[in-house]
PDB file of N, CA and C in Angstrom:
ATOM      1  N   MET A 569    -195.338 -60.154  62.385  1.00  0.00           N
ATOM      2  CA  MET A 569    -194.908 -60.426  63.695  1.00  0.00           C
ATOM      3  C   MET A 569    -195.845 -61.496  64.255  1.00  0.00           C
ATOM      4  N   GLN A 570    -195.501 -62.612  64.699  1.00  0.00           N
ATOM      5  CA  GLN A 570    -196.442 -63.648  65.453  1.00  0.00           C
ATOM      6  C   GLN A 570    -196.690 -62.903  66.820  1.00  0.00           C
ATOM      7  N   HIS A 571    -197.977 -63.075  67.226  1.00  0.00           N
ATOM      8  CA  HIS A 571    -198.518 -62.492  68.442  1.00  0.00           C
ATOM      9  C   HIS A 571    -197.610 -63.043  69.614  1.00  0.00           C
ATOM     10  N   THR A 572    -197.208 -64.265  69.381  1.00  0.00           N
ATOM     11  CA  THR A 572    -196.376 -64.899  70.520  1.00  0.00           C
ATOM     12  C   THR A 572    -194.931 -64.144  70.732  1.00  0.00           C
ATOM     13  N   GLU A 573    -194.491 -63.615  69.561  1.00  0.00           N
ATOM     14  CA  GLU A 573    -193.309 -62.901  69.559  1.00  0.00           C
ATOM     15  C   GLU A 573    -193.334 -61.590  70.395  1.00  0.00           C
ATOM     16  N   LEU A 574    -194.587 -60.960  70.219  1.00  0.00           N
ATOM     17  CA  LEU A 574    -194.939 -59.682  70.872  1.00  0.00           C
ATOM     18  C   LEU A 574    -195.022 -60.019  72.395  1.00  0.00           C
ATOM     19  N   ILE A 575    -195.582 -61.115  72.793  1.00  0.00           N
ATOM     20  CA  ILE A 575    -195.764 -61.529  74.309  1.00  0.00           C
ATOM     21  C   ILE A 575    -194.414 -61.769  74.730  1.00  0.00           C
ATOM     22  N   ASP A 576    -193.498 -62.407  74.020  1.00  0.00           N
ATOM     23  CA  ASP A 576    -192.123 -62.793  74.412  1.00  0.00           C
ATOM     24  C   ASP A 576    -191.260 -61.480  74.728  1.00  0.00           C
ATOM     25  N   GLN A 577    -191.538 -60.470  73.748  1.00  0.00           N
ATOM     26  CA  GLN A 577    -190.712 -59.176  73.990  1.00  0.00           C
ATOM     27  C   GLN A 577    -191.122 -58.420  75.114  1.00  0.00           C
ATOM     28  N   LEU A 578    -192.426 -58.483  75.372  1.00  0.00           N
ATOM     29  CA  LEU A 578    -192.919 -57.678  76.577  1.00  0.00           C
ATOM     30  C   LEU A 578    -192.571 -58.580  77.807  1.00  0.00           C
ATOM     31  N   ALA A 579    -192.504 -59.876  77.753  1.00  0.00           N
ATOM     32  CA  ALA A 579    -192.223 -60.735  78.827  1.00  0.00           C
ATOM     33  C   ALA A 579    -190.762 -60.614  79.291  1.00  0.00           C
ATOM     34  N   ASP A 580    -189.911 -60.092  78.475  1.00  0.00           N
ATOM     35  CA  ASP A 580    -188.494 -59.866  78.842  1.00  0.00           C
ATOM     36  C   ASP A 580    -188.401 -59.069  80.148  1.00  0.00           C
ATOM     37  N   SER A 581    -189.262 -58.069  80.232  1.00  0.00           N
ATOM     38  CA  SER A 581    -189.315 -57.082  81.363  1.00  0.00           C
ATOM     39  C   SER A 581    -190.342 -57.421  82.400  1.00  0.00           C
ATOM     40  N   VAL A 582    -191.494 -57.945  82.110  1.00  0.00           N
ATOM     41  CA  VAL A 582    -192.470 -57.952  82.974  1.00  0.00           C
ATOM     42  C   VAL A 582    -193.019 -59.517  83.330  1.00  0.00           C
ATOM     43  N   GLY A 583    -192.447 -60.457  82.579  1.00  0.00           N
ATOM     44  CA  GLY A 583    -192.914 -61.845  82.811  1.00  0.00           C
ATOM     45  C   GLY A 583    -194.027 -62.185  81.800  1.00  0.00           C
ATOM     46  N   LYS A 584    -194.060 -63.499  81.579  1.00  0.00           N
ATOM     47  CA  LYS A 584    -194.920 -64.022  80.474  1.00  0.00           C
ATOM     48  C   LYS A 584    -196.502 -63.785  80.837  1.00  0.00           C
ATOM     49  N   ALA A 585    -196.807 -64.066  82.133  1.00  0.00           N
ATOM     50  CA  ALA A 585    -198.145 -63.944  82.440  1.00  0.00           C
ATOM     51  C   ALA A 585    -198.770 -62.546  82.443  1.00  0.00           C
ATOM     52  N   LYS A 586    -197.838 -61.635  82.930  1.00  0.00           N
ATOM     53  CA  LYS A 586    -198.346 -60.243  82.920  1.00  0.00           C
ATOM     54  C   LYS A 586    -198.439 -59.708  81.432  1.00  0.00           C
ATOM     55  N   ALA A 587    -197.355 -60.154  80.591  1.00  0.00           N
ATOM     56  CA  ALA A 587    -197.334 -59.608  79.217  1.00  0.00           C
ATOM     57  C   ALA A 587    -198.598 -60.156  78.486  1.00  0.00           C
ATOM     58  N   LYS A 588    -199.018 -61.480  78.700  1.00  0.00           N
ATOM     59  CA  LYS A 588    -200.110 -62.009  78.011  1.00  0.00           C
ATOM     60  C   LYS A 588    -201.394 -61.363  78.534  1.00  0.00           C
ATOM     61  N   ASP A 589    -201.556 -61.016  79.889  1.00  0.00           N
ATOM     62  CA  ASP A 589    -202.626 -60.317  80.349  1.00  0.00           C
ATOM     63  C   ASP A 589    -202.906 -58.942  79.762  1.00  0.00           C
ATOM     64  N   ALA A 590    -201.843 -58.219  79.573  1.00  0.00           N
ATOM     65  CA  ALA A 590    -201.852 -56.937  79.139  1.00  0.00           C
ATOM     66  C   ALA A 590    -202.196 -56.859  77.670  1.00  0.00           C
ATOM     67  N   LEU A 591    -201.645 -57.846  76.931  1.00  0.00           N
ATOM     68  CA  LEU A 591    -202.051 -58.006  75.530  1.00  0.00           C
ATOM     69  C   LEU A 591    -203.436 -58.378  75.235  1.00  0.00           C
ATOM     70  N   GLN A 592    -203.873 -59.391  76.074  1.00  0.00           N
ATOM     71  CA  GLN A 592    -205.370 -59.721  76.028  1.00  0.00           C
ATOM     72  C   GLN A 592    -206.312 -58.634  76.267  1.00  0.00           C
ATOM     73  N   ARG A 593    -205.936 -57.883  77.336  1.00  0.00           N
ATOM     74  CA  ARG A 593    -206.740 -56.651  77.620  1.00  0.00           C
ATOM     75  C   ARG A 593    -206.799 -55.672  76.548  1.00  0.00           C
ATOM     76  N   ALA A 594    -205.631 -55.442  75.951  1.00  0.00           N
ATOM     77  CA  ALA A 594    -205.419 -54.491  74.876  1.00  0.00           C
ATOM     78  C   ALA A 594    -206.312 -54.907  73.660  1.00  0.00           C
ATOM     79  N   ALA A 595    -206.074 -56.266  73.315  1.00  0.00           N
ATOM     80  CA  ALA A 595    -206.902 -56.843  72.160  1.00  0.00           C
ATOM     81  C   ALA A 595    -208.335 -56.770  72.414  1.00  0.00           C
ATOM     82  N   GLY A 596    -208.779 -56.907  73.502  1.00  0.00           N
ATOM     83  CA  GLY A 596    -210.161 -56.918  73.856  1.00  0.00           C
ATOM     84  C   GLY A 596    -210.860 -55.396  73.573  1.00  0.00           C
ATOM     85  N   GLN A 597    -209.934 -54.471  74.011  1.00  0.00           N
ATOM     86  CA  GLN A 597    -210.374 -53.171  73.932  1.00  0.00           C
ATOM     87  C   GLN A 597    -210.228 -52.384  72.490  1.00  0.00           C
ATOM     88  N   THR A 598    -209.314 -52.998  71.883  1.00  0.00           N
ATOM     89  CA  THR A 598    -209.087 -52.495  70.568  1.00  0.00           C
ATOM     90  C   THR A 598    -209.773 -53.312  69.408  1.00  0.00           C
ATOM     91  N   GLY A 599    -210.250 -54.516  69.658  1.00  0.00           N
ATOM     92  CA  GLY A 599    -210.821 -55.277  68.628  1.00  0.00           C
ATOM     93  C   GLY A 599    -209.948 -56.143  67.817  1.00  0.00           C
ATOM     94  N   ILE A 600    -208.637 -55.960  68.100  1.00  0.00           N
ATOM     95  CA  ILE A 600    -207.538 -56.715  67.363  1.00  0.00           C
ATOM     96  C   ILE A 600    -207.574 -58.230  67.837  1.00  0.00           C
ATOM     97  N   GLN A 601    -207.380 -59.225  67.009  1.00  0.00           N
ATOM     98  CA  GLN A 601    -207.281 -60.583  67.314  1.00  0.00           C
ATOM     99  C   GLN A 601    -205.945 -60.970  67.515  1.00  0.00           C
ATOM    100  N   LEU A 602    -205.781 -61.728  68.659  1.00  0.00           N
ATOM    101  CA  LEU A 602    -204.474 -62.157  69.009  1.00  0.00           C
ATOM    102  C   LEU A 602    -204.244 -63.654  68.515  1.00  0.00           C
ATOM    103  N   ALA A 603    -204.332 -63.737  67.181  1.00  0.00           N
ATOM    104  CA  ALA A 603    -204.117 -65.104  66.604  1.00  0.00           C
ATOM    105  C   ALA A 603    -203.253 -65.009  65.395  1.00  0.00           C
ATOM    106  N   GLY A 604    -202.313 -65.821  65.298  1.00  0.00           N
ATOM    107  CA  GLY A 604    -201.417 -65.839  64.004  1.00  0.00           C
ATOM    108  C   GLY A 604    -200.502 -64.529  63.910  1.00  0.00           C
ATOM    109  N   THR A 605    -200.391 -64.069  62.755  1.00  0.00           N
ATOM    110  CA  THR A 605    -199.562 -62.899  62.605  1.00  0.00           C
ATOM    111  C   THR A 605    -200.280 -61.489  62.787  1.00  0.00           C
ATOM    112  N   LEU A 606    -199.603 -60.670  63.382  1.00  0.00           N
ATOM    113  CA  LEU A 606    -200.014 -59.293  63.447  1.00  0.00           C
ATOM    114  C   LEU A 606    -199.309 -58.353  62.626  1.00  0.00           C
ATOM    115  N   GLY A 607    -199.894 -57.464  61.951  1.00  0.00           N
ATOM    116  CA  GLY A 607    -199.142 -56.390  61.222  1.00  0.00           C
ATOM    117  C   GLY A 607    -198.513 -55.356  62.086  1.00  0.00           C
ATOM    118  N   THR A 608    -197.560 -54.637  61.640  1.00  0.00           N
ATOM    119  CA  THR A 608    -196.819 -53.712  62.523  1.00  0.00           C
ATOM    120  C   THR A 608    -197.755 -52.729  63.093  1.00  0.00           C
ATOM    121  N   SER A 609    -198.751 -52.168  62.292  1.00  0.00           N
ATOM    122  CA  SER A 609    -199.754 -51.220  62.782  1.00  0.00           C
ATOM    123  C   SER A 609    -200.579 -51.788  63.890  1.00  0.00           C
ATOM    124  N   GLU A 610    -200.940 -53.072  63.826  1.00  0.00           N
ATOM    125  CA  GLU A 610    -201.661 -53.734  64.834  1.00  0.00           C
ATOM    126  C   GLU A 610    -200.942 -53.861  66.114  1.00  0.00           C
ATOM    127  N   ALA A 611    -199.726 -54.281  65.954  1.00  0.00           N
ATOM    128  CA  ALA A 611    -198.716 -54.393  67.180  1.00  0.00           C
ATOM    129  C   ALA A 611    -198.464 -53.084  67.793  1.00  0.00           C
ATOM    130  N   GLN A 612    -198.405 -52.021  67.004  1.00  0.00           N
ATOM    131  CA  GLN A 612    -198.305 -50.673  67.513  1.00  0.00           C
ATOM    132  C   GLN A 612    -199.469 -50.193  68.320  1.00  0.00           C
ATOM    133  N   LYS A 613    -200.652 -50.479  67.833  1.00  0.00           N
ATOM    134  CA  LYS A 613    -201.879 -50.135  68.494  1.00  0.00           C
ATOM    135  C   LYS A 613    -202.138 -50.882  69.715  1.00  0.00           C
ATOM    136  N   LEU A 614    -201.734 -52.059  69.859  1.00  0.00           N
ATOM    137  CA  LEU A 614    -201.711 -52.840  71.059  1.00  0.00           C
ATOM    138  C   LEU A 614    -200.822 -52.258  72.083  1.00  0.00           C
ATOM    139  N   LEU A 615    -199.614 -52.069  71.668  1.00  0.00           N
ATOM    140  CA  LEU A 615    -198.673 -51.530  72.431  1.00  0.00           C
ATOM    141  C   LEU A 615    -198.954 -50.046  72.997  1.00  0.00           C
ATOM    142  N   SER A 616    -199.553 -49.373  72.147  1.00  0.00           N
ATOM    143  CA  SER A 616    -199.967 -47.845  72.587  1.00  0.00           C
ATOM    144  C   SER A 616    -200.961 -47.996  73.556  1.00  0.00           C
ATOM    145  N   PHE A 617    -201.966 -48.871  73.404  1.00  0.00           N
ATOM    146  CA  PHE A 617    -202.993 -49.125  74.483  1.00  0.00           C
ATOM    147  C   PHE A 617    -202.324 -49.505  75.785  1.00  0.00           C
ATOM    148  N   ILE A 618    -201.510 -50.504  75.731  1.00  0.00           N
ATOM    149  CA  ILE A 618    -200.827 -50.779  76.987  1.00  0.00           C
ATOM    150  C   ILE A 618    -200.178 -49.779  77.689  1.00  0.00           C
ATOM    151  N   ALA A 619    -199.495 -49.007  76.894  1.00  0.00           N
ATOM    152  CA  ALA A 619    -198.597 -47.838  77.511  1.00  0.00           C
ATOM    153  C   ALA A 619    -199.602 -46.830  78.113  1.00  0.00           C
ATOM    154  N   GLU A 620    -200.783 -46.703  77.557  1.00  0.00           N
ATOM    155  CA  GLU A 620    -201.714 -45.645  78.113  1.00  0.00           C
ATOM    156  C   GLU A 620    -202.719 -46.237  79.072  1.00  0.00           C
ATOM    157  N   ASP A 621    -202.706 -47.501  79.188  1.00  0.00           N
ATOM    158  CA  ASP A 621    -203.774 -48.055  80.099  1.00  0.00           C
ATOM    159  C   ASP A 621    -203.545 -47.845  81.520  1.00  0.00           C
ATOM    160  N   ASP A 622    -204.569 -47.297  82.279  1.00  0.00           N
ATOM    161  CA  ASP A 622    -204.401 -47.072  83.709  1.00  0.00           C
ATOM    162  C   ASP A 622    -204.106 -48.397  84.590  1.00  0.00           C
ATOM    163  N   GLU A 623    -204.556 -49.502  83.939  1.00  0.00           N
ATOM    164  CA  GLU A 623    -204.307 -50.797  84.700  1.00  0.00           C
ATOM    165  C   GLU A 623    -202.930 -51.329  84.469  1.00  0.00           C
ATOM    166  N   SER A 624    -202.139 -50.785  83.494  1.00  0.00           N
ATOM    167  CA  SER A 624    -200.866 -51.206  83.305  1.00  0.00           C
ATOM    168  C   SER A 624    -199.765 -50.589  84.454  1.00  0.00           C
ATOM    169  N   GLY A 625    -198.980 -51.376  84.971  1.00  0.00           N
ATOM    170  CA  GLY A 625    -198.027 -50.713  85.945  1.00  0.00           C
ATOM    171  C   GLY A 625    -196.986 -50.055  85.186  1.00  0.00           C
ATOM    172  N   THR A 626    -196.114 -49.353  85.946  1.00  0.00           N
ATOM    173  CA  THR A 626    -195.044 -48.575  85.424  1.00  0.00           C
ATOM    174  C   THR A 626    -194.125 -49.358  84.518  1.00  0.00           C
ATOM    175  N   LEU A 627    -193.690 -50.616  84.982  1.00  0.00           N
ATOM    176  CA  LEU A 627    -192.743 -51.467  84.318  1.00  0.00           C
ATOM    177  C   LEU A 627    -193.366 -51.893  82.947  1.00  0.00           C
ATOM    178  N   THR A 628    -194.721 -52.262  82.984  1.00  0.00           N
ATOM    179  CA  THR A 628    -195.408 -52.747  81.790  1.00  0.00           C
ATOM    180  C   THR A 628    -195.419 -51.544  80.895  1.00  0.00           C
ATOM    181  N   THR A 629    -195.763 -50.349  81.234  1.00  0.00           N
ATOM    182  CA  THR A 629    -195.758 -49.202  80.346  1.00  0.00           C
ATOM    183  C   THR A 629    -194.425 -49.006  79.650  1.00  0.00           C
ATOM    184  N   VAL A 630    -193.447 -48.966  80.577  1.00  0.00           N
ATOM    185  CA  VAL A 630    -191.961 -48.867  79.973  1.00  0.00           C
ATOM    186  C   VAL A 630    -191.657 -49.874  79.046  1.00  0.00           C
ATOM    187  N   SER A 631    -192.119 -51.087  79.405  1.00  0.00           N
ATOM    188  CA  SER A 631    -191.754 -52.162  78.327  1.00  0.00           C
ATOM    189  C   SER A 631    -192.499 -52.025  77.110  1.00  0.00           C
ATOM    190  N   ALA A 632    -193.717 -51.598  77.032  1.00  0.00           N
ATOM    191  CA  ALA A 632    -194.559 -51.513  75.908  1.00  0.00           C
ATOM    192  C   ALA A 632    -193.929 -50.287  74.949  1.00  0.00           C
ATOM    193  N   ASN A 633    -193.545 -49.150  75.653  1.00  0.00           N
ATOM    194  CA  ASN A 633    -192.851 -48.233  74.852  1.00  0.00           C
ATOM    195  C   ASN A 633    -191.485 -48.667  74.299  1.00  0.00           C
ATOM    196  N   THR A 634    -190.724 -49.439  75.033  1.00  0.00           N
ATOM    197  CA  THR A 634    -189.562 -49.898  74.532  1.00  0.00           C
ATOM    198  C   THR A 634    -189.699 -50.825  73.339  1.00  0.00           C
ATOM    199  N   VAL A 635    -190.658 -51.764  73.393  1.00  0.00           N
ATOM    200  CA  VAL A 635    -191.034 -52.802  72.262  1.00  0.00           C
ATOM    201  C   VAL A 635    -191.543 -51.869  71.040  1.00  0.00           C
ATOM    202  N   LYS A 636    -192.366 -50.769  71.316  1.00  0.00           N
ATOM    203  CA  LYS A 636    -192.740 -49.959  70.273  1.00  0.00           C
ATOM    204  C   LYS A 636    -191.601 -49.350  69.447  1.00  0.00           C
ATOM    205  N   THR A 637    -190.569 -48.892  70.324  1.00  0.00           N
ATOM    206  CA  THR A 637    -189.403 -48.198  69.547  1.00  0.00           C
ATOM    207  C   THR A 637    -188.731 -49.244  68.847  1.00  0.00           C
ATOM    208  N   ARG A 638    -188.546 -50.433  69.293  1.00  0.00           N
ATOM    209  CA  ARG A 638    -187.792 -51.484  68.502  1.00  0.00           C
ATOM    210  C   ARG A 638    -188.515 -51.771  67.227  1.00  0.00           C
ATOM    211  N   LEU A 639    -189.894 -51.902  67.269  1.00  0.00           N
ATOM    212  CA  LEU A 639    -190.695 -52.010  66.160  1.00  0.00           C
ATOM    213  C   LEU A 639    -190.523 -51.010  65.045  1.00  0.00           C
ATOM    214  N   ARG A 640    -190.452 -49.721  65.503  1.00  0.00           N
ATOM    215  CA  ARG A 640    -190.402 -48.595  64.639  1.00  0.00           C
ATOM    216  C   ARG A 640    -188.858 -48.655  64.012  1.00  0.00           C
ATOM    217  N   ALA A 641    -187.903 -49.093  64.729  1.00  0.00           N
ATOM    218  CA  ALA A 641    -186.546 -49.047  64.305  1.00  0.00           C
ATOM    219  C   ALA A 641    -186.446 -50.274  63.203  1.00  0.00           C
ATOM    220  N   MET A 642    -187.218 -51.338  63.349  1.00  0.00           N
ATOM    221  CA  MET A 642    -187.228 -52.418  62.391  1.00  0.00           C
ATOM    222  C   MET A 642    -187.936 -52.121  61.039  1.00  0.00           C
ATOM    223  N   ALA A 643    -188.882 -51.196  61.123  1.00  0.00           N
ATOM    224  CA  ALA A 643    -189.745 -50.912  59.959  1.00  0.00           C
ATOM    225  C   ALA A 643    -188.907 -50.165  58.883  1.00  0.00           C
TER     226      ALA A 643
END
């Protein structure tokens, strides 16, 4: 999955700027690079961080969990 696809999926609910900010914060904390293609496990780690991050709002947390569920269904 391209990192831009992950941003777009989160942006459906929270907007592109907030999605990008949340993913950049998660990438910084997890050490995952947001460039090119992400593996499913990397995407799941980023989304898990966002879902548990105190700085994420309720809508961002729900969106991260929704995208995680979609990824699991695709695997």
